[in-house]
Amino acid sequence: VLASQTLLLQTEQSLQGAQRPPAGPGAPPAEAVVGTVLEVGAGLDGVKVADRIVAIGSHAPVQVCDLSAGAAPNFAFHVREADWATAALAVRTVRFGLRALHAGRVRPGGAVAVLGLGLTGNVVAQIFQDAGAEVWGVTADPEAAASARACGLDNVVLAPPEAEAQALREAAGARAFRVAVAARPDGACLLSCAAVCQLHGQLLMLEPARDVTADDGVELLRRLHFRWLHLCGVSEWQPAGAAGGPDATLDQSLDQAFALIRGGRVRVDRLLDGRGGGRAVAAVIDWRAPAAPAGAPSP
Amino acid sequence: MNARFVVVKEAYDARVLCEELDLSGLGPHHIAVEAETSLITAGVEVAIFAGRLPGLSRSGLFAGYPWRSGHAMVGRVVAAGARVGVVEEGDRVLCLGRHASLQVYDATMFRPASVVLPIAEDTAPEVAVAARIVRVALLAMRASAVRGGEVVAVFGLGLVGSVTAQALAMGGARVIGLTTSALRGRLAQAVGIEVIVAGSRGEQRARLEELTGGRGVSVAVDAVGAPSVFDQCARVCRPGGRVLLLGTARAADGTDLAHALALVQQRQLEVSGAYEWSEGFPILPHRGTPSLWWDYYKALQLVRDGRIRVAPLLTDVIQPDAVPGMYRTLLEGWRDHLGVVVDWRSGRGAGARA
């Protein structure tokens, strides 16, 4: 018997690859799962048996998704039968990208640097570009660069972390970056962002920075201080007790995110399975296949 | 004319020297100012005295030793170049001059470091010179965008911290001042900061938790400039809160900032820098926008009217010859001193010749 506010899901596909930490204690490891509802617990409104949904789940063929208020943040977002499952898997990441866009307060035509072009960085770069910003993405990985170009990013710079700020400045010429997005979880990435950002500019930190040396930490504080920069944390969920933030409800923001995917304004097809050039930056596991693909986590 | 001045020749070597100034060839935008008082801005001056230089060359305040110290003085204009418009000979002025009995000061209107404002004859010079610090507090008010009723924690109750706390309270914030020094806590109380926590870092966090009912503060101000203080700021901020970096971080202090940065991301905090000499900040007033000159004018008004109280924060009024010793004292025993004013009006000793 299912507990209240939970549902049983038959998984079609699950997504692995985003580096954001789990949303809370006990959160499952998959970025997102798409599947068909087999059973619905009492008190769960808006979802019924046979619905096709995307949710946060685990890498398993059949799983229970807990949507109760006390559990880690989750959602059950309806996906049409005609929708491509892999596209649906990206809705969570795209929604996160929209939160970054909201935090970035960038104007059309404004220059934005995105340092790190993994799944999150790539999606965030696409969303800023879609919003009218002139986006410059930087990565040390030639294949991630190829994926970014395949997704339609106009300006991609290939450079190792220690030289990324310099390479970006050289490639972008005299552009002043109003916003720099740290899409890699390391102190060096934050420092590079601070180095390329214009006076009074904004640094968006998408992931908690790990491996921050003492000297890098002091240098970061100095750059923020001297250049009047604003370092803003972007989290996937509005922290409890925080005022303001995006006005949209969870469903509205997921709708908005999926609309971007359906409309081809955010190209996730080329990102998740490498169609059209570049390799996939995140792994999609197909649970409908008779056997899981090589390298996939064991069900 | 003979003039004495303070110079830091190299790290840990400060002296009061003497030089001959020829005022006959004064440039068109220059003034000669005879000092009444100058203010020791402890953060920068002591850092340079102690050779803690990282970041300073970038600040534009330090281009290498020997360095003539000082950034704020009150005095009288004894000569003015032909094109100086804002003040004239005989005026009593506040300017960003060095520690010197007499100095030639560039009063070019469009240079940030050339601010010079006339001050009233009845304004106490040791109070007027502290307007230099009040201007920093005005920047902090603007940069933190504090709204009325918001709870603000100001970490570090040195001169900058105490004055900033007063300015924020004046703007309607509910200010909590935090310090590890009992003396600074008492002085902050004397200037009207209502809630003071003087204790260890752990005690400060516990008391803040209690005072905010566990919700945290809306704004935390680092008025010290140390990684450990930034770490404190991030820990006590409520989700969606703001951290203001008012002090310049000079050196690593063993704090691992990974936790603080994780809090910034998870709680969606906004960390903002607020350096006094911001490039691009308007120098002259234009259509009501904030500007350097307006800030100094306002700062002078605030200290003169007593709306920001600085007199109780001035722990030492010293003679010029005592400046080198005071640098050492501030370095080693900063907890026992706060505002230090140099009085140039008496004791005009010879000093060593440059």
PDB file of N, CA, C and O in Angstrom, chain B residues 86-128:
ATOM      1  N   VAL B  86      37.063  76.125  -5.617  1.00  0.00           N
ATOM      2  CA  VAL B  86      36.158  75.688  -4.561  1.00  0.00           C
ATOM      3  C   VAL B  86      36.532  76.247  -3.184  1.00  0.00           C
ATOM      4  O   VAL B  86      35.673  76.427  -2.333  1.00  0.00           O
ATOM      5  N   VAL B  87      37.801  76.511  -2.970  1.00  0.00           N
ATOM      6  CA  VAL B  87      38.234  77.123  -1.710  1.00  0.00           C
ATOM      7  C   VAL B  87      39.225  78.242  -2.027  1.00  0.00           C
ATOM      8  O   VAL B  87      39.742  78.328  -3.143  1.00  0.00           O
ATOM      9  N   GLU B  88      39.487  79.064  -1.055  1.00  0.00           N
ATOM     10  CA  GLU B  88      40.467  80.126  -1.287  1.00  0.00           C
ATOM     11  C   GLU B  88      41.331  80.312  -0.040  1.00  0.00           C
ATOM     12  O   GLU B  88      41.051  79.704   1.014  1.00  0.00           O
ATOM     13  N   GLU B  89      42.346  81.123  -0.197  1.00  0.00           N
ATOM     14  CA  GLU B  89      43.296  81.351   0.891  1.00  0.00           C
ATOM     15  C   GLU B  89      42.553  81.815   2.144  1.00  0.00           C
ATOM     16  O   GLU B  89      41.671  82.664   2.071  1.00  0.00           O
ATOM     17  N   GLY B  90      42.892  81.214   3.256  1.00  0.00           N
ATOM     18  CA  GLY B  90      42.260  81.572   4.521  1.00  0.00           C
ATOM     19  C   GLY B  90      41.136  80.631   4.922  1.00  0.00           C
ATOM     20  O   GLY B  90      40.732  80.601   6.083  1.00  0.00           O
ATOM     21  N   ASP B  91      40.636  79.848   3.951  1.00  0.00           N
ATOM     22  CA  ASP B  91      39.548  78.915   4.278  1.00  0.00           C
ATOM     23  C   ASP B  91      40.055  77.779   5.162  1.00  0.00           C
ATOM     24  O   ASP B  91      41.187  77.306   5.010  1.00  0.00           O
ATOM     25  N   ARG B  92      39.167  77.343   5.995  1.00  0.00           N
ATOM     26  CA  ARG B  92      39.436  76.145   6.793  1.00  0.00           C
ATOM     27  C   ARG B  92      38.818  74.982   6.017  1.00  0.00           C
ATOM     28  O   ARG B  92      37.666  75.065   5.570  1.00  0.00           O
ATOM     29  N   VAL B  93      39.579  73.921   5.830  1.00  0.00           N
ATOM     30  CA  VAL B  93      39.111  72.877   4.906  1.00  0.00           C
ATOM     31  C   VAL B  93      39.301  71.466   5.473  1.00  0.00           C
ATOM     32  O   VAL B  93      40.138  71.222   6.357  1.00  0.00           O
ATOM     33  N   LEU B  94      38.490  70.553   4.908  1.00  0.00           N
ATOM     34  CA  LEU B  94      38.718  69.109   5.063  1.00  0.00           C
ATOM     35  C   LEU B  94      39.231  68.626   3.721  1.00  0.00           C
ATOM     36  O   LEU B  94      38.651  68.953   2.677  1.00  0.00           O
ATOM     37  N   CYS B  95      40.305  67.868   3.716  1.00  0.00           N
ATOM     38  CA  CYS B  95      40.785  67.291   2.465  1.00  0.00           C
ATOM     39  C   CYS B  95      41.394  65.921   2.742  1.00  0.00           C
ATOM     40  O   CYS B  95      41.479  65.481   3.883  1.00  0.00           O
ATOM     41  N   LEU B  96      41.785  65.252   1.674  1.00  0.00           N
ATOM     42  CA  LEU B  96      42.308  63.895   1.812  1.00  0.00           C
ATOM     43  C   LEU B  96      43.839  63.932   1.877  1.00  0.00           C
ATOM     44  O   LEU B  96      44.525  63.137   1.240  1.00  0.00           O
ATOM     45  N   GLY B  97      44.341  64.877   2.632  1.00  0.00           N
ATOM     46  CA  GLY B  97      45.783  65.088   2.685  1.00  0.00           C
ATOM     47  C   GLY B  97      46.514  64.080   3.556  1.00  0.00           C
ATOM     48  O   GLY B  97      45.921  63.269   4.259  1.00  0.00           O
ATOM     49  N   ARG B  98      47.826  64.171   3.494  1.00  0.00           N
ATOM     50  CA  ARG B  98      48.710  63.262   4.244  1.00  0.00           C
ATOM     51  C   ARG B  98      48.918  63.783   5.660  1.00  0.00           C
ATOM     52  O   ARG B  98      48.506  64.889   5.999  1.00  0.00           O
ATOM     53  N   HIS B  99      49.621  62.973   6.458  1.00  0.00           N
ATOM     54  CA  HIS B  99      50.036  63.436   7.785  1.00  0.00           C
ATOM     55  C   HIS B  99      51.206  64.394   7.579  1.00  0.00           C
ATOM     56  O   HIS B  99      52.349  63.971   7.368  1.00  0.00           O
ATOM     57  N   ALA B 100      50.941  65.681   7.593  1.00  0.00           N
ATOM     58  CA  ALA B 100      52.005  66.670   7.398  1.00  0.00           C
ATOM     59  C   ALA B 100      51.558  67.998   7.980  1.00  0.00           C
ATOM     60  O   ALA B 100      50.371  68.335   7.930  1.00  0.00           O
ATOM     61  N   SER B 101      52.506  68.730   8.513  1.00  0.00           N
ATOM     62  CA  SER B 101      52.156  70.024   9.104  1.00  0.00           C
ATOM     63  C   SER B 101      51.750  71.026   8.024  1.00  0.00           C
ATOM     64  O   SER B 101      50.875  71.851   8.216  1.00  0.00           O
ATOM     65  N   LEU B 102      52.391  70.898   6.878  1.00  0.00           N
ATOM     66  CA  LEU B 102      52.075  71.771   5.741  1.00  0.00           C
ATOM     67  C   LEU B 102      52.263  70.938   4.485  1.00  0.00           C
ATOM     68  O   LEU B 102      53.247  70.196   4.363  1.00  0.00           O
ATOM     69  N   GLN B 103      51.312  71.038   3.575  1.00  0.00           N
ATOM     70  CA  GLN B 103      51.465  70.247   2.360  1.00  0.00           C
ATOM     71  C   GLN B 103      50.837  70.946   1.172  1.00  0.00           C
ATOM     72  O   GLN B 103      49.916  71.747   1.315  1.00  0.00           O
ATOM     73  N   VAL B 104      51.379  70.618   0.014  1.00  0.00           N
ATOM     74  CA  VAL B 104      50.793  71.094  -1.231  1.00  0.00           C
ATOM     75  C   VAL B 104      49.825  70.008  -1.692  1.00  0.00           C
ATOM     76  O   VAL B 104      50.181  68.828  -1.774  1.00  0.00           O
ATOM     77  N   TYR B 105      48.597  70.428  -1.956  1.00  0.00           N
ATOM     78  CA  TYR B 105      47.527  69.471  -2.216  1.00  0.00           C
ATOM     79  C   TYR B 105      46.917  69.759  -3.583  1.00  0.00           C
ATOM     80  O   TYR B 105      46.604  70.910  -3.903  1.00  0.00           O
ATOM     81  N   ASP B 106      46.773  68.719  -4.371  1.00  0.00           N
ATOM     82  CA  ASP B 106      46.179  68.864  -5.707  1.00  0.00           C
ATOM     83  C   ASP B 106      44.658  68.937  -5.559  1.00  0.00           C
ATOM     84  O   ASP B 106      44.022  67.957  -5.186  1.00  0.00           O
ATOM     85  N   ALA B 107      44.093  70.091  -5.860  1.00  0.00           N
ATOM     86  CA  ALA B 107      42.645  70.283  -5.684  1.00  0.00           C
ATOM     87  C   ALA B 107      41.904  70.269  -7.015  1.00  0.00           C
ATOM     88  O   ALA B 107      40.829  70.851  -7.144  1.00  0.00           O
ATOM     89  N   THR B 108      42.466  69.565  -7.987  1.00  0.00           N
ATOM     90  CA  THR B 108      41.795  69.444  -9.291  1.00  0.00           C
ATOM     91  C   THR B 108      40.423  68.813  -9.076  1.00  0.00           C
ATOM     92  O   THR B 108      40.320  67.741  -8.478  1.00  0.00           O
ATOM     93  N   MET B 109      39.401  69.455  -9.608  1.00  0.00           N
ATOM     94  CA  MET B 109      38.032  69.053  -9.277  1.00  0.00           C
ATOM     95  C   MET B 109      37.682  67.631  -9.701  1.00  0.00           C
ATOM     96  O   MET B 109      36.868  66.980  -9.084  1.00  0.00           O
ATOM     97  N   PHE B 110      38.245  67.152 -10.803  1.00  0.00           N
ATOM     98  CA  PHE B 110      37.775  65.886 -11.349  1.00  0.00           C
ATOM     99  C   PHE B 110      38.603  64.691 -10.887  1.00  0.00           C
ATOM    100  O   PHE B 110      38.457  63.603 -11.414  1.00  0.00           O
ATOM    101  N   ARG B 111      39.451  64.866  -9.934  1.00  0.00           N
ATOM    102  CA  ARG B 111      40.240  63.737  -9.423  1.00  0.00           C
ATOM    103  C   ARG B 111      39.626  63.265  -8.105  1.00  0.00           C
ATOM    104  O   ARG B 111      39.372  64.078  -7.212  1.00  0.00           O
ATOM    105  N   PRO B 112      39.411  61.937  -7.980  1.00  0.00           N
ATOM    106  CA  PRO B 112      38.774  61.439  -6.757  1.00  0.00           C
ATOM    107  C   PRO B 112      39.558  61.797  -5.498  1.00  0.00           C
ATOM    108  O   PRO B 112      38.971  62.084  -4.455  1.00  0.00           O
ATOM    109  N   ALA B 113      40.888  61.784  -5.608  1.00  0.00           N
ATOM    110  CA  ALA B 113      41.697  62.009  -4.410  1.00  0.00           C
ATOM    111  C   ALA B 113      41.924  63.488  -4.140  1.00  0.00           C
ATOM    112  O   ALA B 113      42.770  63.854  -3.327  1.00  0.00           O
ATOM    113  N   SER B 114      41.185  64.346  -4.839  1.00  0.00           N
ATOM    114  CA  SER B 114      41.415  65.786  -4.704  1.00  0.00           C
ATOM    115  C   SER B 114      40.284  66.507  -3.992  1.00  0.00           C
ATOM    116  O   SER B 114      40.155  67.717  -4.108  1.00  0.00           O
ATOM    117  N   VAL B 115      39.476  65.763  -3.290  1.00  0.00           N
ATOM    118  CA  VAL B 115      38.344  66.384  -2.597  1.00  0.00           C
ATOM    119  C   VAL B 115      38.852  67.401  -1.587  1.00  0.00           C
ATOM    120  O   VAL B 115      39.792  67.129  -0.825  1.00  0.00           O
ATOM    121  N   VAL B 116      38.260  68.571  -1.596  1.00  0.00           N
ATOM    122  CA  VAL B 116      38.550  69.572  -0.561  1.00  0.00           C
ATOM    123  C   VAL B 116      37.277  70.384  -0.342  1.00  0.00           C
ATOM    124  O   VAL B 116      36.653  70.854  -1.291  1.00  0.00           O
ATOM    125  N   LEU B 117      36.869  70.458   0.902  1.00  0.00           N
ATOM    126  CA  LEU B 117      35.618  71.155   1.226  1.00  0.00           C
ATOM    127  C   LEU B 117      35.863  72.165   2.333  1.00  0.00           C
ATOM    128  O   LEU B 117      36.564  71.857   3.310  1.00  0.00           O
ATOM    129  N   PRO B 118      35.282  73.343   2.223  1.00  0.00           N
ATOM    130  CA  PRO B 118      35.408  74.297   3.321  1.00  0.00           C
ATOM    131  C   PRO B 118      34.600  73.824   4.526  1.00  0.00           C
ATOM    132  O   PRO B 118      33.547  73.202   4.359  1.00  0.00           O
ATOM    133  N   ILE B 119      35.097  74.098   5.703  1.00  0.00           N
ATOM    134  CA  ILE B 119      34.346  73.735   6.909  1.00  0.00           C
ATOM    135  C   ILE B 119      34.218  74.968   7.813  1.00  0.00           C
ATOM    136  O   ILE B 119      35.045  75.885   7.766  1.00  0.00           O
ATOM    137  N   ALA B 120      33.180  74.924   8.634  1.00  0.00           N
ATOM    138  CA  ALA B 120      32.895  76.069   9.499  1.00  0.00           C
ATOM    139  C   ALA B 120      33.966  76.218  10.568  1.00  0.00           C
ATOM    140  O   ALA B 120      34.589  75.228  10.983  1.00  0.00           O
ATOM    141  N   GLU B 121      34.152  77.468  11.005  1.00  0.00           N
ATOM    142  CA  GLU B 121      35.195  77.762  11.994  1.00  0.00           C
ATOM    143  C   GLU B 121      34.916  77.082  13.338  1.00  0.00           C
ATOM    144  O   GLU B 121      35.834  76.767  14.083  1.00  0.00           O
ATOM    145  N   ASP B 122      33.624  76.881  13.639  1.00  0.00           N
ATOM    146  CA  ASP B 122      33.320  76.339  14.958  1.00  0.00           C
ATOM    147  C   ASP B 122      33.249  74.807  14.980  1.00  0.00           C
ATOM    148  O   ASP B 122      32.819  74.218  15.964  1.00  0.00           O
ATOM    149  N   THR B 123      33.636  74.151  13.890  1.00  0.00           N
ATOM    150  CA  THR B 123      33.628  72.682  13.891  1.00  0.00           C
ATOM    151  C   THR B 123      34.953  72.188  14.471  1.00  0.00           C
ATOM    152  O   THR B 123      36.021  72.588  14.007  1.00  0.00           O
ATOM    153  N   ALA B 124      34.843  71.320  15.466  1.00  0.00           N
ATOM    154  CA  ALA B 124      36.061  70.799  16.101  1.00  0.00           C
ATOM    155  C   ALA B 124      36.880  70.022  15.073  1.00  0.00           C
ATOM    156  O   ALA B 124      36.340  69.167  14.375  1.00  0.00           O
ATOM    157  N   PRO B 125      38.171  70.317  14.959  1.00  0.00           N
ATOM    158  CA  PRO B 125      38.962  69.697  13.885  1.00  0.00           C
ATOM    159  C   PRO B 125      39.106  68.184  14.039  1.00  0.00           C
ATOM    160  O   PRO B 125      39.191  67.466  13.049  1.00  0.00           O
ATOM    161  N   GLU B 126      39.127  67.701  15.286  1.00  0.00           N
ATOM    162  CA  GLU B 126      39.273  66.254  15.454  1.00  0.00           C
ATOM    163  C   GLU B 126      37.987  65.527  15.072  1.00  0.00           C
ATOM    164  O   GLU B 126      38.009  64.351  14.711  1.00  0.00           O
ATOM    165  N   VAL B 127      36.862  66.233  15.129  1.00  0.00           N
ATOM    166  CA  VAL B 127      35.590  65.639  14.718  1.00  0.00           C
ATOM    167  C   VAL B 127      35.437  65.761  13.197  1.00  0.00           C
ATOM    168  O   VAL B 127      35.060  64.811  12.516  1.00  0.00           O
ATOM    169  N   ALA B 128      35.770  66.931  12.674  1.00  0.00           N
ATOM    170  CA  ALA B 128      35.605  67.156  11.235  1.00  0.00           C
ATOM    171  C   ALA B 128      36.450  66.179  10.423  1.00  0.00           C
ATOM    172  O   ALA B 128      36.010  65.688   9.372  1.00  0.00           O
TER     173      ALA B 128
END
